[in-house]
XYZ file of C-alpha atoms in Angstrom:
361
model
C -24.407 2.294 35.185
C -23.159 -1.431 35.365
C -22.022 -2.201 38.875
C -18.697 -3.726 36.303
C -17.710 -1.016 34.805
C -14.340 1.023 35.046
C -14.092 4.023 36.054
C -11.162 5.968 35.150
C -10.201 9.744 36.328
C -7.762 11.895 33.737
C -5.575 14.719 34.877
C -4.527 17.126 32.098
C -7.478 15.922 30.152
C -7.571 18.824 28.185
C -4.707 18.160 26.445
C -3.499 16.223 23.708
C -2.862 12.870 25.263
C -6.204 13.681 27.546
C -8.160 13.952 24.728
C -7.215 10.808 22.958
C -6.844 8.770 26.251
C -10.571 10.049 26.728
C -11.836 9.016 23.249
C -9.745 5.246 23.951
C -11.354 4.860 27.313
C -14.829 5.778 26.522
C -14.852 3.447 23.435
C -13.493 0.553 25.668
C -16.868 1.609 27.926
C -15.273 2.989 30.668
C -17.082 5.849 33.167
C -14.430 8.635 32.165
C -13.529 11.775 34.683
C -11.723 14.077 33.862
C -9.855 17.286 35.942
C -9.206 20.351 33.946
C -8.011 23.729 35.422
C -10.155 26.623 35.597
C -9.635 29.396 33.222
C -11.066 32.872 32.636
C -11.357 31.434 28.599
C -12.352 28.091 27.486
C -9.124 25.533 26.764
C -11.797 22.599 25.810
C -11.338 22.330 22.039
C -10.158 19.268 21.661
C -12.099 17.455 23.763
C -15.911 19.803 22.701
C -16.714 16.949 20.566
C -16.669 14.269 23.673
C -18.476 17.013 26.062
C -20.871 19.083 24.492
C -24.189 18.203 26.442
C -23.384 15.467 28.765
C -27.347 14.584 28.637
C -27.112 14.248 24.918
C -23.756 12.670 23.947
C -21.988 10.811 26.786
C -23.291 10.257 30.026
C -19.871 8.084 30.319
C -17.795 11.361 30.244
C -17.704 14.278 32.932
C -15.235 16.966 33.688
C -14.085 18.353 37.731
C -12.439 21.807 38.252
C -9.016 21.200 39.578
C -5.694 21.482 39.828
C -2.456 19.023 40.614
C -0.904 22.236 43.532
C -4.113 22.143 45.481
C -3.861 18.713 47.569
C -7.593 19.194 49.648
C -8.616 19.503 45.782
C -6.994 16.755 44.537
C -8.130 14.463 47.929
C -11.996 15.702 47.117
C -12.023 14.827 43.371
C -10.719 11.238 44.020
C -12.710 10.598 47.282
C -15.683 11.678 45.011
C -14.774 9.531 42.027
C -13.437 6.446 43.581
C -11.432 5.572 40.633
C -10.133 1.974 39.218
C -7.527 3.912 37.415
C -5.801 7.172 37.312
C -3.977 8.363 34.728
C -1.668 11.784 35.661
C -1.345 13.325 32.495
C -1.497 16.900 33.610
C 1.739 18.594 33.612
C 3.766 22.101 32.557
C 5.315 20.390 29.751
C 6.961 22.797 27.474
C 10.964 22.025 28.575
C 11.989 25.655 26.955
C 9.344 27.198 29.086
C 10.449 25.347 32.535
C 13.587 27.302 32.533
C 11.283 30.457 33.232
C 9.273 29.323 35.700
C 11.258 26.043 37.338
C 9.260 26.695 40.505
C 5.529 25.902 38.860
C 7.290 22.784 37.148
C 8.111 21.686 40.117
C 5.145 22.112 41.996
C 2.857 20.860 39.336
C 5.015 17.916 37.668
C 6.668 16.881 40.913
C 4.772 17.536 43.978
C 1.354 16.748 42.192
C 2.168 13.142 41.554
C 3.143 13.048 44.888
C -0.043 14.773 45.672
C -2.279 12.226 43.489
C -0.500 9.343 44.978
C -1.178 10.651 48.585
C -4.573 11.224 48.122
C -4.852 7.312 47.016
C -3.117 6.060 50.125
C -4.925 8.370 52.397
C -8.476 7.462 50.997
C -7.679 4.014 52.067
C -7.665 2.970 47.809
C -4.252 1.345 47.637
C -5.626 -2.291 46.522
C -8.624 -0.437 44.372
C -6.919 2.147 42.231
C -4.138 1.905 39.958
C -1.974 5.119 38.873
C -0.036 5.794 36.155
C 2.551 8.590 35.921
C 3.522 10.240 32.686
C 7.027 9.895 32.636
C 9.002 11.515 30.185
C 12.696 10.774 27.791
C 13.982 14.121 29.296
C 14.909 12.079 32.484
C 17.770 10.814 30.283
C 19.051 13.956 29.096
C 20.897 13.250 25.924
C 24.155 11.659 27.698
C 25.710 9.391 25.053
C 27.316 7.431 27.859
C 23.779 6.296 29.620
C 22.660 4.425 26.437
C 22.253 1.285 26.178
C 24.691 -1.026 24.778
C 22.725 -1.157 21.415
C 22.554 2.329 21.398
C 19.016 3.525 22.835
C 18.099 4.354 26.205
C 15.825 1.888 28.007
C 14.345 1.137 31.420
C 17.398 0.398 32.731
C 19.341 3.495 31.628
C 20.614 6.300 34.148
C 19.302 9.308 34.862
C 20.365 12.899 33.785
C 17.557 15.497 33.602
C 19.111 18.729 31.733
C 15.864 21.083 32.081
C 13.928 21.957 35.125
C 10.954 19.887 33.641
C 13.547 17.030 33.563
C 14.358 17.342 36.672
C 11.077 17.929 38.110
C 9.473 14.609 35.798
C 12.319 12.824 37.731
C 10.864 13.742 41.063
C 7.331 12.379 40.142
C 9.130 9.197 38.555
C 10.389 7.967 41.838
C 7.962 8.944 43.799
C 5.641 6.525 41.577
C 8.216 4.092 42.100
C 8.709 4.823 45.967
C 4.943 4.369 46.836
C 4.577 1.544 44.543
C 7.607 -0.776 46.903
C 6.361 1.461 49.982
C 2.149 0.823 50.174
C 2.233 -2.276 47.231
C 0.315 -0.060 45.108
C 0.357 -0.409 41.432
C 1.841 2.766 40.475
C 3.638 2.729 37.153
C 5.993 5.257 35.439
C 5.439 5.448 31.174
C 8.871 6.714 30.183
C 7.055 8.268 27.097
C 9.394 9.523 24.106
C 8.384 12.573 21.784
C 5.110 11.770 20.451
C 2.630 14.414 18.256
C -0.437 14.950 16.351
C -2.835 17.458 14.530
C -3.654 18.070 18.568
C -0.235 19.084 19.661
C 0.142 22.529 21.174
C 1.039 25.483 18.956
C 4.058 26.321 20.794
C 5.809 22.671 20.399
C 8.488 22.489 17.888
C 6.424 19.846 15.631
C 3.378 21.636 15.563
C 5.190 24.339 15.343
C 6.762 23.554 11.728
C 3.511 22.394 10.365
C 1.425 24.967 11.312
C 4.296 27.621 9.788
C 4.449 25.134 6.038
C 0.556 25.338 6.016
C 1.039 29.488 6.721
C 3.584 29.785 4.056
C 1.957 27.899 1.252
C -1.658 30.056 1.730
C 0.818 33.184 1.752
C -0.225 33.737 5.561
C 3.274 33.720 6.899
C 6.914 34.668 5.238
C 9.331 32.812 7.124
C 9.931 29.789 9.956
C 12.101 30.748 12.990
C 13.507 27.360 14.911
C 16.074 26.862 17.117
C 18.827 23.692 17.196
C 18.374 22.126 13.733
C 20.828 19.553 14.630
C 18.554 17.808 17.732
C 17.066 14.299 17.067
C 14.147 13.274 18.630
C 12.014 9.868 18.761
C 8.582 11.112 17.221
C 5.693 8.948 17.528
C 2.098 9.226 17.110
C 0.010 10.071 20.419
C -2.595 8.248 19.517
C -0.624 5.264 19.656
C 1.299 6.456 23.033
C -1.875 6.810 24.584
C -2.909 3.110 23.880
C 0.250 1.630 25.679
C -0.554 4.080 28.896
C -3.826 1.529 28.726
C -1.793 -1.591 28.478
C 0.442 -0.392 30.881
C -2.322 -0.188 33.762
C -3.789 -3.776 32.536
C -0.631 -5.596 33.379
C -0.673 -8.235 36.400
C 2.184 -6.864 38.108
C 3.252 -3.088 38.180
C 6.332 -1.752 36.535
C 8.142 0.904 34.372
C 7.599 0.647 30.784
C 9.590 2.987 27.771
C 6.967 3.748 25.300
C 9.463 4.980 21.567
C 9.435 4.326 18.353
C 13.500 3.920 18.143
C 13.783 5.566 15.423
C 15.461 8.702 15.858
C 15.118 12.048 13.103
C 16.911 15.157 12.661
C 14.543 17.916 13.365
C 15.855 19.657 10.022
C 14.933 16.214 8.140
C 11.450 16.788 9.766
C 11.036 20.165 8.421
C 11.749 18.793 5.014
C 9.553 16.067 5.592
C 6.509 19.035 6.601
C 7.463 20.671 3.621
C 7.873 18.166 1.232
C 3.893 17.470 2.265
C 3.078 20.905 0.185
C 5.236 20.348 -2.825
C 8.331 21.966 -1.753
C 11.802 20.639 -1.995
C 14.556 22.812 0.152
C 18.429 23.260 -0.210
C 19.662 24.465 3.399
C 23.011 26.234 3.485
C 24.726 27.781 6.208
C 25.924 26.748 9.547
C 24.186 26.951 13.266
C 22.363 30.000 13.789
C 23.609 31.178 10.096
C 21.729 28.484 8.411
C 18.958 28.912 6.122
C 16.165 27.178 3.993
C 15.367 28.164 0.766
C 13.070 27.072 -1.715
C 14.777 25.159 -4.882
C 11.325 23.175 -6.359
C 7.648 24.077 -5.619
C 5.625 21.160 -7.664
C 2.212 21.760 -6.042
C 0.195 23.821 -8.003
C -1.843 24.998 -5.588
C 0.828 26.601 -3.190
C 3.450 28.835 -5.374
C 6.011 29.977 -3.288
C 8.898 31.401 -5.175
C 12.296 29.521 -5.796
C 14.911 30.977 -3.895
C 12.518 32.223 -1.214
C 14.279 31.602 2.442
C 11.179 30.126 4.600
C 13.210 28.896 7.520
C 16.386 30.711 9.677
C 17.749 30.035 12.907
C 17.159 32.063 15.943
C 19.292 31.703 18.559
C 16.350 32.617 20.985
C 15.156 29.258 20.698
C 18.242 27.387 21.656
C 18.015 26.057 25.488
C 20.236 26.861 28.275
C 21.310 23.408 28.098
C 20.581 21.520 25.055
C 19.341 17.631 24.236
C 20.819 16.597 21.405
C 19.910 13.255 20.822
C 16.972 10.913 22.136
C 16.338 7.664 20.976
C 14.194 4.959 23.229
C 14.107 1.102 23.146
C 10.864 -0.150 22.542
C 11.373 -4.015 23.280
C 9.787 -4.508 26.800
C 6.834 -2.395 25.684
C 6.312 -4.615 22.663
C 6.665 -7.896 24.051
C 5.196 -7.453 27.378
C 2.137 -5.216 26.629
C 1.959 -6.216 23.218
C 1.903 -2.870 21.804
C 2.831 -2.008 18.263
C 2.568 1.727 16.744
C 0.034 2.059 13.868
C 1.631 5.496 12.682
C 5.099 5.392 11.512
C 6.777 8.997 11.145
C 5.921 9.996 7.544
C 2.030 9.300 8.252
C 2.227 11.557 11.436
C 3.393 14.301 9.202
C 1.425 14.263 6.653
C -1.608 13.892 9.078
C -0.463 17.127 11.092
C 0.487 19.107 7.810
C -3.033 18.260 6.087
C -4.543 19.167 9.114
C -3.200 22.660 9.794
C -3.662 23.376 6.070
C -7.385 23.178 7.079
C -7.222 25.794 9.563
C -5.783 28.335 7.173
């Protein structure tokens, strides 16, 4: 291995962002680690394709047992690695699920940045390593009043966490920012918006509405249950999120970056969109948990669903304790300063995630 090259250690690599970061950093040469809990069942799908046998396919690319609530862990694996750059993607991130266990967010999303970040300072790598924290848009909560005077929330917007994952993301934010003006290490927050892919989790609201339009056109699955129709999100493509986390660490100085797409879309408008992907044109009627999708055109010959078929209600199950209706981020400092620009605009995304889950079925 070349005494100049990086060396970069992943949490959450597993996951959707660790799987693309991965792919990014090993084909800008880097020595890739990544940390990945241990299960009774194997979680590596989408990364079997980078690690199959490390002696065949990448000797650039190895994975560590571990997990962000065990510190002496966490102190071990980056004593071991002696990164140039850590990137703390591992998190509970499902915001609906954070309400049922707000202790485990907390411990995992909060304490184990603090955990990572301790482990740096301790090991004596403050000037060596640089850390970046994924930040997340549920900081802002929704609050109409904390945008921005063009209308978005940016780096300078307050605060106002409405989940326990909010609140527990906001924990690990400033303690980025804390040891970053405390030990002058470069520690930097990516306030990342919404972003998706064919990789996202099953139980995430996009993936969630593709995987149910592929169902229903093969005739797997009758009907779509979602929760607030009328929340907008910023959706962007993780592929590109995951490429401005990279810019973000190769900046001379260390700061706090939003990473959107500020363009914000119903998340009705986005089942149409799915839909749409499969030949099917929908008239929704109804109001809050009494509205429904039905089917008024089906031009695809290969997926005949009935007209007047309902394939989406409301369930009141899904709506949160406290809701986020609106999130919309502003992209400028990301784009001028790093220089990043999304390849994937929201229509590509979804056809992308539709096509793909149309394979699995």
């Amino acid at each position: 291995m070349s005494t100049t090259q990086k060396v970069a250690l992943v949490t959450g690599i597993t996951g959707q962002d660790g799987s693309y970061l991965a792919e990014l950093l090993l084909e800008k040469g880097y020595m890739v680690h990544g940390v990945k809990r241990r299960a009774s069942s194997f979680n590596t799908q989408r990364i079997d394709h980078i690690y199959q046998d490390q002696h065949e396919v990448h000797v650039n690319f190895k994975l560590h047992y571990g997990d962000l609530t065990d510190s002496t862990n966490i102190i071990r694996i980056i004593q071991e690695v002696q990164p140039d750059e850590i990137y703390n993607l591992g998190a509970m991130s499902h915001v609906m699920v954070s309400f049922d266990s707000p202790e485990y967010v907390a411990n995992v999303d909060g304490l184990g940045t603090l955990r990572i970040l301790e482990a740096v300072r301790l090991l004596g790598l403050t000037k060596k390593t640089r850390v970046y924290q994924a930040s997340t848009s549920e900081l802002y909560g929704g609050l109409a009043e904390n945008k921005n005077a063009a209308g978005f929330y940016d780096e300078n917007s307050p605060f106002y966490p409405r989940s326990p994952y909010g609140a527990a993301k906001i924990y690990g934010f400033w303690i980025t920012k804390n040891y970053r003006e405390a030990y002058n290490m470069f520690a930097c927050n990516g306030i990342l918006f919404n972003h998706e892919s064919p990789r996202r989790g099953e139980t995430f609201v996009t993936r969630k509405i593709t995987m149910a339009v592929a169902a229903i056109a093969k005739g797997k699955q009758d009907c779509l249950y979602l929760g607030n129709l009328n929340s907008q999100r910023d959706w962007g493509h993780a592929k590109d999120y995951v490429e401005a986390m990279w810019r973000i660490l190769q900046q001379d100085v260390p700061e706090d970056y939003v990473i959107a797409t500020g363009v914000t879309t119903y998340i009705r408008d986005f089942v149409i969109m799915a839909f749409a992907e499969v030949g099917v044109t929908l008239t929704f009627e109804g109001e809050q948990e009494n509205e429904t999708a039905t089917v008024a055109a089906c031009s695809n010959p290969l997926y005949q669903i009935a007209i007047g078929t309902v394939v989406l209600r409301v369930d009141p199950e899904y709506y949160r304790p406290t809701e986020v209706d609106l999130l919309i981020g502003d992209p400028t400092k990301s784009k001028t300063q790093l220089g990043w620009k999304p390849q994937y605009d929201l229509a590509a995304m979804v056809k992308e995630m539709v096509a793909s889950d149309l394979k699995l079925y």
